[in-house]
Short mmCIF file of C-alpha atoms and ligand atoms in Angstrom, two decimals:
data_model
loop_
_atom_site.label_atom_id
_atom_site.label_comp_id
_atom_site.label_asym_id
_atom_site.label_seq_id
_atom_site.Cartn_x
_atom_site.Cartn_y
_atom_site.Cartn_z
CA MET A 1 13.26 97.62 6.53
CA TYR A 2 14.51 96.52 3.15
CA GLU A 3 18.23 96.78 2.44
CA VAL A 4 20.12 96.51 -0.94
CA SER A 5 23.85 96.49 -1.36
CA VAL A 6 26.22 97.05 -4.34
CA GLU A 7 29.90 96.83 -4.50
CA LYS A 8 32.78 98.03 -6.62
CA THR A 9 36.47 97.87 -6.41
CA PHE A 10 39.02 100.67 -7.03
CA ALA A 11 42.82 100.73 -7.08
CA ALA A 12 44.91 103.31 -5.07
CA ALA A 13 47.96 103.95 -3.17
CA HIS A 14 48.21 105.55 0.24
CA ARG A 15 50.38 106.08 3.21
CA ILE A 16 49.09 106.49 6.96
CA VAL A 17 50.99 109.60 8.29
CA GLY A 18 52.11 109.21 11.71
CA TYR A 19 51.69 105.33 11.83
CA PRO A 20 54.44 103.64 13.85
CA GLY A 21 55.16 100.98 11.34
CA ASP A 22 55.27 99.95 7.76
CA CYS A 23 51.89 101.46 6.79
CA ALA A 24 53.43 104.87 7.01
CA ASN A 25 55.26 103.85 3.76
CA ILE A 26 53.45 104.44 0.42
CA HIS A 27 51.69 101.07 -0.70
CA GLY A 28 48.67 100.02 -2.71
CA HIS A 29 45.39 98.25 -2.26
CA THR A 30 42.52 97.19 -4.17
CA TRP A 31 39.78 98.62 -2.17
CA LYS A 32 36.29 97.14 -2.18
CA VAL A 33 33.48 99.50 -1.36
CA VAL A 34 30.08 98.09 -0.33
CA ILE A 35 27.19 100.74 -0.17
CA THR A 36 23.84 99.73 1.57
CA ILE A 37 20.69 101.51 0.89
CA GLY A 38 17.66 100.86 2.75
CA ASN A 39 13.87 101.83 2.84
CA ASP A 40 10.66 100.79 4.84
CA LYS A 41 8.71 100.32 1.64
CA LEU A 42 9.54 99.32 -1.94
CA ASN A 43 8.89 101.82 -5.04
CA GLU A 44 6.36 100.96 -7.71
CA GLN A 45 8.89 98.39 -9.39
CA GLY A 46 9.26 96.60 -6.09
CA MET A 47 12.88 97.83 -5.47
CA VAL A 48 14.47 100.02 -2.88
CA VAL A 49 16.66 101.36 -5.61
CA ASP A 50 17.67 100.40 -9.06
CA PHE A 51 20.95 98.53 -8.72
CA ARG A 52 22.27 100.16 -11.79
CA TYR A 53 21.59 103.60 -10.37
CA ALA A 54 23.37 102.66 -7.16
CA LYS A 55 26.27 101.40 -9.12
CA ARG A 56 26.48 104.56 -11.22
CA ALA A 57 26.66 106.73 -8.27
CA LEU A 58 29.22 104.58 -6.68
CA ASP A 59 31.28 104.66 -10.06
CA GLN A 60 30.97 108.38 -10.22
CA VAL A 61 32.38 108.98 -6.80
CA LEU A 62 35.00 106.39 -6.92
CA ALA A 63 36.32 107.81 -10.32
CA ASN A 64 37.90 110.58 -8.19
CA TYR A 65 40.20 108.25 -6.41
CA ASP A 66 40.76 105.29 -8.87
CA HIS A 67 44.47 104.84 -9.72
CA LYS A 68 45.47 107.75 -7.61
CA TYR A 69 47.69 108.34 -4.67
CA LEU A 70 45.03 109.15 -1.98
CA ASN A 71 47.38 111.38 0.08
CA GLU A 72 47.45 113.69 -2.76
CA VAL A 73 43.65 113.85 -3.39
CA SER A 74 41.23 115.80 -1.33
CA PRO A 75 40.21 115.45 1.50
CA PHE A 76 42.99 112.90 2.06
CA ASP A 77 45.76 115.64 1.57
CA LYS A 78 44.52 116.83 4.96
CA THR A 79 43.00 113.74 6.52
CA ASN A 80 44.74 110.52 6.82
CA PRO A 81 43.29 108.10 4.23
CA THR A 82 42.44 105.12 6.63
CA ALA A 83 39.56 102.81 5.67
CA GLU A 84 37.75 104.62 8.32
CA ASN A 85 38.00 108.02 6.98
CA ILE A 86 37.52 106.72 3.26
CA ALA A 87 34.25 105.21 4.37
CA TYR A 88 33.13 108.42 6.09
CA PHE A 89 34.04 110.70 3.04
CA LEU A 90 32.50 108.35 0.59
CA TYR A 91 29.37 108.32 2.75
CA GLN A 92 29.15 112.11 2.58
CA GLN A 93 29.78 112.32 -0.99
CA LEU A 94 27.22 109.40 -1.88
CA LYS A 95 24.26 110.23 0.50
CA GLY A 96 22.95 113.02 -1.79
CA PHE A 97 22.52 110.52 -4.65
CA PHE A 98 19.53 108.72 -3.00
CA HIS A 99 16.30 110.48 -2.34
CA ASP A 100 13.21 108.34 -1.88
CA CYS A 101 15.56 105.86 -0.16
CA ARG A 102 18.41 106.36 2.21
CA LEU A 103 22.11 105.67 2.12
CA LYS A 104 22.58 103.58 5.16
CA ARG A 105 26.14 102.31 5.40
CA VAL A 106 29.31 102.59 3.37
CA THR A 107 31.90 99.69 3.99
CA VAL A 108 35.35 99.94 2.87
CA TRP A 109 37.51 96.77 2.55
CA GLU A 110 41.21 97.28 2.74
CA SER A 111 41.96 93.57 2.33
CA GLU A 112 40.04 90.28 2.27
CA THR A 113 39.93 90.32 6.15
CA SER A 114 39.87 93.95 7.13
CA SER A 115 37.05 96.43 6.63
CA ALA A 116 35.78 99.82 8.17
CA SER A 117 32.18 101.01 7.92
CA PHE A 118 30.41 104.49 8.53
CA GLN A 119 26.78 104.94 9.12
CA GLU A 120 24.87 107.85 10.41
CA GLY A 121 22.76 107.38 13.75
ZN1 ZN B 201 47.19 100.40 3.59
#
């Protein structure tokens, strides 16, 4: 199994509704998102997927959230914008971009030391 990863950052504010502490207050992060794409074999060019294609897909999806207050942007107006939920919903929006390879995992870093991942299976 081959795996490749690309990463991007975006800036956004959020608050964790119902959290018993200061994360319930609005605050911001520079979120880092790492997506990992895999395949058992390589394409004709010897790649899992073109890094540029993967970065464009990630850019396109993150544009919906960059410099936003996540709690006001769907689906986080109804679902708490935790790193776990952000990883899940980014995965759902990104997986359709990859056809001859597979989106394996989305990891969202809220800080340099804290991350959450979602993967199917
Ligand atoms: Zn936070």
